PDB file of C-alpha atoms in Angstrom:
ATOM      1  CA  PHE A   1     122.837-125.041 -77.561  1.00 40.00           C
ATOM      2  CA  PRO A   2     124.491-122.288 -80.510  1.00 42.00           C
ATOM      3  CA  THR A   3     122.217-119.740 -82.031  1.00 43.00           C
ATOM      4  CA  LEU A   4     122.698-118.766 -86.409  1.00 42.00           C
ATOM      5  CA  LYS A   5     122.324-115.654 -87.543  1.00 43.00           C
ATOM      6  CA  LYS A   6     122.610-116.017 -90.714  1.00 40.00           C
ATOM      7  CA  SER A   7     122.428-112.994 -93.624  1.00 41.00           C
ATOM      8  CA  SER A   8     123.225-112.828 -97.570  1.00 41.00           C
ATOM      9  CA  ASP A   9     126.930-111.698 -96.909  1.00 43.00           C
ATOM     10  CA  VAL A  10     128.105-112.648 -93.466  1.00 41.00           C
ATOM     11  CA  ILE A  11     127.532-114.908 -90.847  1.00 41.00           C
ATOM     12  CA  PHE A  12     127.602-114.223 -86.915  1.00 40.00           C
ATOM     13  CA  THR A  13     127.392-117.543 -85.168  1.00 41.00           C
ATOM     14  CA  SER A  14     127.733-116.936 -80.752  1.00 41.00           C
ATOM     15  CA  ILE A  15     128.245-119.733 -78.342  1.00 40.00           C
ATOM     16  CA  PRO A  16     128.482-118.857 -74.710  1.00 42.00           C
ATOM     17  CA  GLY A  17     131.390-116.195 -73.554  1.00 40.00           C
ATOM     18  CA  SER A  18     132.860-115.667 -77.352  1.00 39.00           C
ATOM     19  CA  MET A  19     132.131-114.812 -80.469  1.00 40.00           C
ATOM     20  CA  THR A  20     132.826-115.167 -84.481  1.00 37.00           C
ATOM     21  CA  GLN A  21     132.134-113.487 -87.381  1.00 37.00           C
ATOM     22  CA  LYS A  22     132.993-115.301 -90.496  1.00 38.00           C
ATOM     23  CA  ILE A  23     132.821-112.491 -94.143  1.00 40.00           C
ATOM     24  CA  LEU A  24     131.716-114.690 -96.919  1.00 38.00           C
ATOM     25  CA  SER A  25     133.225-113.695 -99.384  1.00 42.00           C
ATOM     26  CA  GLY A  26     130.448-114.933-102.296  1.00 43.00           C
ATOM     27  CA  ARG A  27     130.350-112.255-105.042  1.00 47.00           C
ATOM     28  CA  THR A  28     133.563-111.507-106.060  1.00 57.00           C
ATOM     29  CA  SER A  29     134.409-107.652-108.102  1.00 67.00           C
ATOM     30  CA  ARG A  30     134.877-107.476-111.728  1.00 78.00           C
ATOM     31  CA  PRO A  31     137.504-104.979-112.716  1.00 84.00           C
ATOM     32  CA  LYS A  32     135.820-102.975-114.337  1.00 86.00           C
ATOM     33  CA  PRO A  33     138.140-100.196-116.573  1.00 88.00           C
ATOM     34  CA  PHE A  34     137.909 -96.683-116.160  1.00 89.00           C
ATOM     35  CA  ARG A  35     140.034 -93.628-118.218  1.00 88.00           C
ATOM     36  CA  VAL A  36     141.784 -91.470-115.831  1.00 89.00           C
ATOM     37  CA  THR A  37     143.458 -87.916-116.616  1.00 89.00           C
ATOM     38  CA  ASN A  38     146.315 -85.505-114.591  1.00 87.00           C
ATOM     39  CA  VAL A  39     145.056 -82.230-113.960  1.00 87.00           C
ATOM     40  CA  ASP A  40     145.839 -80.605-116.869  1.00 87.00           C
ATOM     41  CA  ARG A  41     144.291 -83.191-118.848  1.00 86.00           C
ATOM     42  CA  SER A  42     147.547 -83.364-121.073  1.00 85.00           C
ATOM     43  CA  VAL A  43     147.824 -86.895-120.220  1.00 85.00           C
ATOM     44  CA  LYS A  44     144.240 -89.549-120.697  1.00 86.00           C
ATOM     45  CA  LYS A  45     145.474 -93.449-119.665  1.00 85.00           C
ATOM     46  CA  GLY A  46     143.023 -96.463-119.459  1.00 86.00           C
ATOM     47  CA  ILE A  47     143.038 -98.708-116.358  1.00 86.00           C
ATOM     48  CA  MET A  48     141.412-102.274-115.121  1.00 86.00           C
ATOM     49  CA  ALA A  49     141.105-101.811-111.764  1.00 88.00           C
ATOM     50  CA  ASP A  50     138.002-103.445-109.251  1.00 88.00           C
ATOM     51  CA  VAL A  51     138.754-101.244-106.182  1.00 90.00           C
ATOM     52  CA  LEU A  52     139.504 -97.566-105.117  1.00 88.00           C
ATOM     53  CA  VAL A  53     142.727 -98.712-103.509  1.00 88.00           C
ATOM     54  CA  ASP A  54     143.754-101.279-107.029  1.00 88.00           C
ATOM     55  CA  LEU A  55     142.989 -97.909-108.940  1.00 87.00           C
ATOM     56  CA  ILE A  56     144.969 -95.537-107.071  1.00 85.00           C
ATOM     57  CA  ASN A  57     148.351 -98.323-107.101  1.00 86.00           C
ATOM     58  CA  LYS A  58     148.081 -98.672-111.149  1.00 87.00           C
ATOM     59  CA  VAL A  59     147.324 -94.880-111.462  1.00 84.00           C
ATOM     60  CA  SER A  60     151.026 -94.181-109.477  1.00 84.00           C
ATOM     61  CA  ASP A  61     152.821 -96.601-111.490  1.00 84.00           C
ATOM     62  CA  SER A  62     151.257 -95.789-114.869  1.00 82.00           C
ATOM     63  CA  MET A  63     151.528 -91.766-114.714  1.00 82.00           C
ATOM     64  CA  SER A  64     154.731 -91.914-112.396  1.00 79.00           C
ATOM     65  CA  LEU A  65     153.173 -90.043-109.331  1.00 79.00           C
ATOM     66  CA  GLU A  66     154.849 -90.019-105.658  1.00 74.00           C
ATOM     67  CA  GLY A  67     151.546 -90.240-103.851  1.00 68.00           C
ATOM     68  CA  ALA A  68     148.092 -89.506-105.889  1.00 70.00           C
ATOM     69  CA  SER A  69     146.504 -87.540-102.896  1.00 73.00           C
ATOM     70  CA  ALA A  70     142.961 -87.830-104.405  1.00 83.00           C
ATOM     71  CA  LEU A  71     140.309 -89.913-107.587  1.00 88.00           C
ATOM     72  CA  VAL A  72     137.684 -86.954-107.961  1.00 90.00           C
ATOM     73  CA  LEU A  73     135.816 -87.046-111.024  1.00 90.00           C
ATOM     74  CA  ASP A  74     136.081 -85.540-114.104  1.00 88.00           C
ATOM     75  CA  GLU A  75     132.984 -84.285-115.146  1.00 88.00           C
ATOM     76  CA  ASP A  76     132.270 -82.227-111.547  1.00 87.00           C
ATOM     77  CA  GLY A  77     134.755 -82.641-109.969  1.00 87.00           C
ATOM     78  CA  THR A  78     133.087 -85.149-107.181  1.00 88.00           C
ATOM     79  CA  SER A  79     135.904 -86.346-105.032  1.00 87.00           C
ATOM     80  CA  VAL A  80     135.729 -90.610-104.737  1.00 88.00           C
ATOM     81  CA  ASP A  81     137.195 -91.279-101.375  1.00 86.00           C
ATOM     82  CA  THR A  82     134.808 -94.131-101.091  1.00 89.00           C
ATOM     83  CA  GLU A  83     134.417 -97.652-101.586  1.00 89.00           C
ATOM     84  CA  ASP A  84     130.278 -97.962-101.710  1.00 89.00           C
ATOM     85  CA  PHE A  85     130.114 -95.133-104.656  1.00 89.00           C
ATOM     86  CA  PHE A  86     132.964 -96.349-105.969  1.00 89.00           C
ATOM     87  CA  GLN A  87     131.561 -99.279-107.201  1.00 89.00           C
ATOM     88  CA  THR A  88     128.324 -97.498-108.481  1.00 90.00           C
ATOM     89  CA  LEU A  89     130.812 -95.624-111.543  1.00 89.00           C
ATOM     90  CA  PRO A  90     129.980 -96.851-114.633  1.00 88.00           C
ATOM     91  CA  GLU A  91     132.454 -98.646-116.820  1.00 87.00           C
ATOM     92  CA  ASN A  92     134.812 -95.878-119.073  1.00 85.00           C
ATOM     93  CA  ALA A  93     134.748 -93.177-116.211  1.00 88.00           C
ATOM     94  CA  VAL A  94     137.135 -89.876-116.205  1.00 90.00           C
ATOM     95  CA  LEU A  95     138.723 -89.892-113.695  1.00 90.00           C
ATOM     96  CA  MET A  96     140.952 -87.123-112.128  1.00 90.00           C
ATOM     97  CA  VAL A  97     143.823 -87.716-109.937  1.00 88.00           C
ATOM     98  CA  LEU A  98     145.551 -84.859-108.026  1.00 88.00           C
ATOM     99  CA  GLU A  99     148.512 -84.976-105.933  1.00 84.00           C
ATOM    100  CA  LYS A 100     149.438 -82.410-103.289  1.00 82.00           C
ATOM    101  CA  GLY A 101     148.344 -78.397-103.447  1.00 83.00           C
ATOM    102  CA  GLN A 102     146.336 -79.205-106.524  1.00 85.00           C
ATOM    103  CA  LYS A 103     142.787 -78.803-107.417  1.00 87.00           C
ATOM    104  CA  TRP A 104     139.925 -80.259-109.745  1.00 88.00           C
ATOM    105  CA  THR A 105     139.353 -77.436-112.382  1.00 88.00           C
ATOM    106  CA  PRO A 106     136.219 -77.362-115.296  1.00 86.00           C
ATOM    107  CA  HIS A 107     136.426 -77.532-118.964  1.00 78.00           C
ATOM    108  CA  ASN A 108     136.165 -73.902-119.564  1.00 68.00           C
ATOM    109  CA  SER A 109     137.508 -72.349-117.168  1.00 54.00           C
ATOM    110  CA  PRO A 110     140.800 -69.420-117.620  1.00 49.00           C
ATOM    111  CA  SER A 111     143.982 -70.065-118.250  1.00 46.00           C
ATOM    112  CA  ARG A 112     146.070 -68.600-115.336  1.00 47.00           C
ATOM    113  CA  ASP A 113     148.331 -67.087-117.552  1.00 44.00           C
ATOM    114  CA  ARG A 114     145.625 -64.256-119.237  1.00 46.00           C
ATOM    115  CA  PRO A 115     144.305 -62.106-117.153  1.00 46.00           C
ATOM    116  CA  SER A 116     141.118 -61.912-115.609  1.00 46.00           C
ATOM    117  CA  ASP A 117     140.345 -58.594-117.822  1.00 46.00           C
ATOM    118  CA  CYS A 118     140.649 -61.614-121.228  1.00 49.00           C
ATOM    119  CA  LYS A 119     137.527 -61.958-122.404  1.00 53.00           C
ATOM    120  CA  GLN A 120     136.953 -64.140-125.105  1.00 57.00           C
ATOM    121  CA  LYS A 121     134.164 -63.664-127.577  1.00 63.00           C
ATOM    122  CA  PRO A 122     131.450 -65.515-127.517  1.00 64.00           C
ATOM    123  CA  ARG A 123     130.963 -68.559-130.459  1.00 66.00           C
ATOM    124  CA  THR A 124     128.922 -71.465-131.535  1.00 68.00           C
ATOM    125  CA  ASP A 125     130.413 -75.015-132.757  1.00 67.00           C
ATOM    126  CA  VAL A 126     128.893 -76.846-134.829  1.00 76.00           C
ATOM    127  CA  ALA A 127     129.955 -79.870-134.873  1.00 80.00           C
ATOM    128  CA  LYS A 128     132.724 -81.151-133.023  1.00 84.00           C
ATOM    129  CA  LEU A 129     134.242 -84.532-133.056  1.00 84.00           C
ATOM    130  CA  THR A 130     136.259 -86.768-130.096  1.00 85.00           C
ATOM    131  CA  PHE A 131     138.238 -89.723-130.971  1.00 82.00           C
ATOM    132  CA  ASP A 132     139.746 -91.668-127.285  1.00 81.00           C
ATOM    133  CA  LEU A 133     142.196 -94.510-128.439  1.00 77.00           C
ATOM    134  CA  TYR A 134     142.701 -96.138-124.817  1.00 74.00           C
ATOM    135  CA  LYS A 135     143.641 -99.539-123.439  1.00 72.00           C
ATOM    136  CA  ASN A 136     142.498-100.710-120.540  1.00 69.00           C
ATOM    137  CA  ASN A 137     145.255-103.958-120.397  1.00 68.00           C
ATOM    138  CA  PRO A 138     148.986-103.485-121.007  1.00 68.00           C
ATOM    139  CA  LYS A 139     149.057-106.083-122.987  1.00 68.00           C
ATOM    140  CA  ASP A 140     145.939-105.518-125.501  1.00 67.00           C
ATOM    141  CA  PHE A 141     147.100-105.603-129.320  1.00 64.00           C
ATOM    142  CA  ILE A 142     145.771-101.795-130.653  1.00 68.00           C
ATOM    143  CA  GLY A 143     143.488-101.124-127.796  1.00 71.00           C
ATOM    144  CA  CYS A 144     139.321 -99.298-127.955  1.00 78.00           C
ATOM    145  CA  LEU A 145     138.679 -96.237-129.708  1.00 78.00           C
ATOM    146  CA  ASN A 146     136.178 -94.035-128.312  1.00 82.00           C
ATOM    147  CA  VAL A 147     134.135 -92.153-131.240  1.00 85.00           C
ATOM    148  CA  LYS A 148     132.147 -88.081-128.970  1.00 85.00           C
ATOM    149  CA  ALA A 149     130.016 -86.895-131.554  1.00 85.00           C
ATOM    150  CA  THR A 150     128.443 -83.152-130.473  1.00 85.00           C
ATOM    151  CA  LEU A 151     126.309 -81.014-132.504  1.00 80.00           C
ATOM    152  CA  TYR A 152     126.375 -77.514-131.598  1.00 76.00           C
ATOM    153  CA  GLY A 153     126.916 -77.969-128.158  1.00 70.00           C
ATOM    154  CA  ALA A 154     123.308 -80.261-126.984  1.00 75.00           C
ATOM    155  CA  TYR A 155     123.663 -83.355-128.661  1.00 79.00           C
ATOM    156  CA  THR A 156     125.645 -85.659-127.472  1.00 82.00           C
ATOM    157  CA  VAL A 157     126.680 -89.404-129.481  1.00 82.00           C
ATOM    158  CA  SER A 158     129.501 -91.146-128.571  1.00 81.00           C
ATOM    159  CA  TYR A 159     130.164 -94.695-129.623  1.00 80.00           C
ATOM    160  CA  ASP A 160     132.765 -97.164-128.228  1.00 76.00           C
ATOM    161  CA  LEU A 161     135.085 -99.336-130.719  1.00 74.00           C
ATOM    162  CA  ARG A 162     135.915-102.279-129.339  1.00 73.00           C
ATOM    163  CA  CYS A 163     139.443-104.580-130.975  1.00 69.00           C
ATOM    164  CA  TYR A 164     139.756-107.282-128.619  1.00 63.00           C
ATOM    165  CA  ALA A 165     139.778-109.544-131.734  1.00 64.00           C
ATOM    166  CA  ALA A 166     142.653-107.780-133.494  1.00 65.00           C
ATOM    167  CA  LYS A 167     145.526-109.514-132.649  1.00 68.00           C
ATOM    168  CA  SER A 168     143.334-112.868-132.519  1.00 73.00           C
ATOM    169  CA  VAL A 169     142.546-112.491-136.529  1.00 72.00           C
ATOM    170  CA  LEU A 170     146.124-110.727-137.581  1.00 77.00           C
ATOM    171  CA  LYS A 171     147.594-114.351-136.108  1.00 80.00           C
ATOM    172  CA  GLU A 172     145.274-116.363-137.719  1.00 80.00           C
ATOM    173  CA  VAL A 173     146.411-114.464-141.510  1.00 83.00           C
ATOM    174  CA  LEU A 174     149.848-115.029-140.553  1.00 88.00           C
ATOM    175  CA  ARG A 175     149.677-118.153-139.847  1.00 88.00           C
ATOM    176  CA  TRP A 176     147.357-119.408-143.334  1.00 88.00           C
ATOM    177  CA  THR A 177     150.152-117.027-144.898  1.00 90.00           C
ATOM    178  CA  ILE A 178     153.372-119.199-143.247  1.00 91.00           C
ATOM    179  CA  PHE A 179     150.794-122.151-144.247  1.00 88.00           C
ATOM    180  CA  SER A 180     150.730-120.973-148.479  1.00 88.00           C
ATOM    181  CA  MET A 181     154.193-120.175-148.650  1.00 91.00           C
ATOM    182  CA  GLN A 182     154.896-123.713-147.286  1.00 89.00           C
ATOM    183  CA  ALA A 183     152.283-125.046-149.733  1.00 88.00           C
ATOM    184  CA  THR A 184     154.473-122.352-152.545  1.00 90.00           C
ATOM    185  CA  GLY A 185     157.321-123.795-151.721  1.00 89.00           C
ATOM    186  CA  HIS A 186     156.438-128.274-151.873  1.00 88.00           C
ATOM    187  CA  ILE A 187     154.561-127.458-155.245  1.00 89.00           C
ATOM    188  CA  LEU A 188     158.161-125.745-156.284  1.00 90.00           C
ATOM    189  CA  LEU A 189     159.991-128.678-154.659  1.00 90.00           C
ATOM    190  CA  GLY A 190     157.669-131.492-156.774  1.00 87.00           C
ATOM    191  CA  SER A 191     158.087-129.058-160.202  1.00 89.00           C
ATOM    192  CA  SER A 192     161.934-129.298-159.578  1.00 89.00           C
ATOM    193  CA  CYS A 193     161.860-132.922-159.195  1.00 90.00           C
ATOM    194  CA  TYR A 194     159.289-133.836-162.039  1.00 89.00           C
ATOM    195  CA  ILE A 195     161.063-131.204-164.997  1.00 90.00           C
ATOM    196  CA  GLU A 196     164.920-133.126-163.773  1.00 89.00           C
ATOM    197  CA  GLN A 197     163.343-135.898-164.335  1.00 88.00           C
ATOM    198  CA  LEU A 198     162.294-134.583-167.496  1.00 88.00           C
ATOM    199  CA  LEU A 199     165.389-133.293-168.447  1.00 88.00           C
ATOM    200  CA  GLU A 200     167.468-136.912-167.182  1.00 87.00           C
ATOM    201  CA  GLU A 201     165.434-139.181-169.423  1.00 86.00           C
ATOM    202  CA  GLU A 202     166.013-136.957-172.748  1.00 83.00           C
ATOM    203  CA  GLU A 203     169.355-137.220-171.821  1.00 83.00           C
ATOM    204  CA  ARG A 204     168.752-141.203-171.751  1.00 82.00           C
ATOM    205  CA  VAL A 205     167.226-141.071-175.083  1.00 78.00           C
ATOM    206  CA  GLU A 206     170.002-139.368-176.830  1.00 77.00           C
ATOM    207  CA  LYS A 207     172.819-141.415-175.201  1.00 74.00           C
ATOM    208  CA  SER A 208     170.771-144.916-176.537  1.00 72.00           C
ATOM    209  CA  LEU A 209     170.715-143.299-180.148  1.00 69.00           C
ATOM    210  CA  ALA A 210     174.327-143.174-180.202  1.00 64.00           C
ATOM    211  CA  LEU A 211     175.175-145.433-178.605  1.00 62.00           C
ATOM    212  CA  PRO A 212     174.569-148.482-182.493  1.00 65.00           C
ATOM    213  CA  GLN A 213     175.978-144.599-184.365  1.00 66.00           C
ATOM    214  CA  GLU A 214     179.397-145.390-182.430  1.00 67.00           C
ATOM    215  CA  SER A 215     179.051-149.571-183.046  1.00 70.00           C
ATOM    216  CA  ARG A 216     179.206-149.049-186.533  1.00 71.00           C
ATOM    217  CA  ILE A 217     182.405-146.539-186.951  1.00 72.00           C
ATOM    218  CA  ARG A 218     184.282-149.725-184.893  1.00 73.00           C
ATOM    219  CA  GLN A 219     183.284-152.093-186.473  1.00 72.00           C
ATOM    220  CA  LEU A 220     184.438-149.602-190.145  1.00 72.00           C
ATOM    221  CA  GLN A 221     187.379-149.041-188.390  1.00 70.00           C
ATOM    222  CA  SER A 222     187.619-152.417-187.969  1.00 74.00           C
ATOM    223  CA  LYS A 223     187.167-154.036-191.334  1.00 70.00           C
ATOM    224  CA  LEU A 224     189.932-151.490-193.718  1.00 71.00           C
ATOM    225  CA  LEU A 225     192.526-152.332-190.427  1.00 71.00           C
ATOM    226  CA  GLY A 226     192.025-156.392-191.263  1.00 67.00           C
ATOM    227  CA  LYS A 227     191.820-155.375-195.880  1.00 61.00           C
ATOM    228  CA  ILE A 228     194.899-153.388-194.738  1.00 61.00           C
ATOM    229  CA  SER A 229     196.439-156.176-193.178  1.00 58.00           C
ATOM    230  CA  TYR A 230     196.156-158.497-196.029  1.00 53.00           C
TER     231      TYR A 230
END
């Protein structure tokens, strides 16, 4: 008789002389938003992906790269090279894409163009605000706004404002605008018809008053002509 060994994800069925393996797709991964920057951090884009391969392909297409050799964490340069580690990343994690020959550099690393003996004067930042506008989907109308505030270089507060409903709100505003314009047009059309009827009624009254006077004038003319003929 066949024996079954069942787990949450894989079912193994063993039969004398054969073995089959069936992978169950019970858990479906949900796409997560990521922010990907280039090596010099001059370009940052928001991309939705559910697996590592999908993210690499979308990054290559979005940034017009011939081939992305590696993805690392922008914070500390940790390489994102396995699917298991990729699935543990939180939403809106900042990644850096590297091409062949490029290496990760920390945020406060000195520029290559400056001489090594040139030292910067130490300074103390009181407050620093960073605004990051990105889109999780290219079809998004406005996108998302991430505001990050740093006080004295030690305390950091961030807020992520997602404007997913802005497009639907704009549609409702346009729909009500069109409805109000149509209603205004119907009111103006009805008012013009009513005014036209009033004017026609006044003209009819004036004509009805003018007819008796014309008939009297004709009667007087006929009487005068009759007397002259005699």
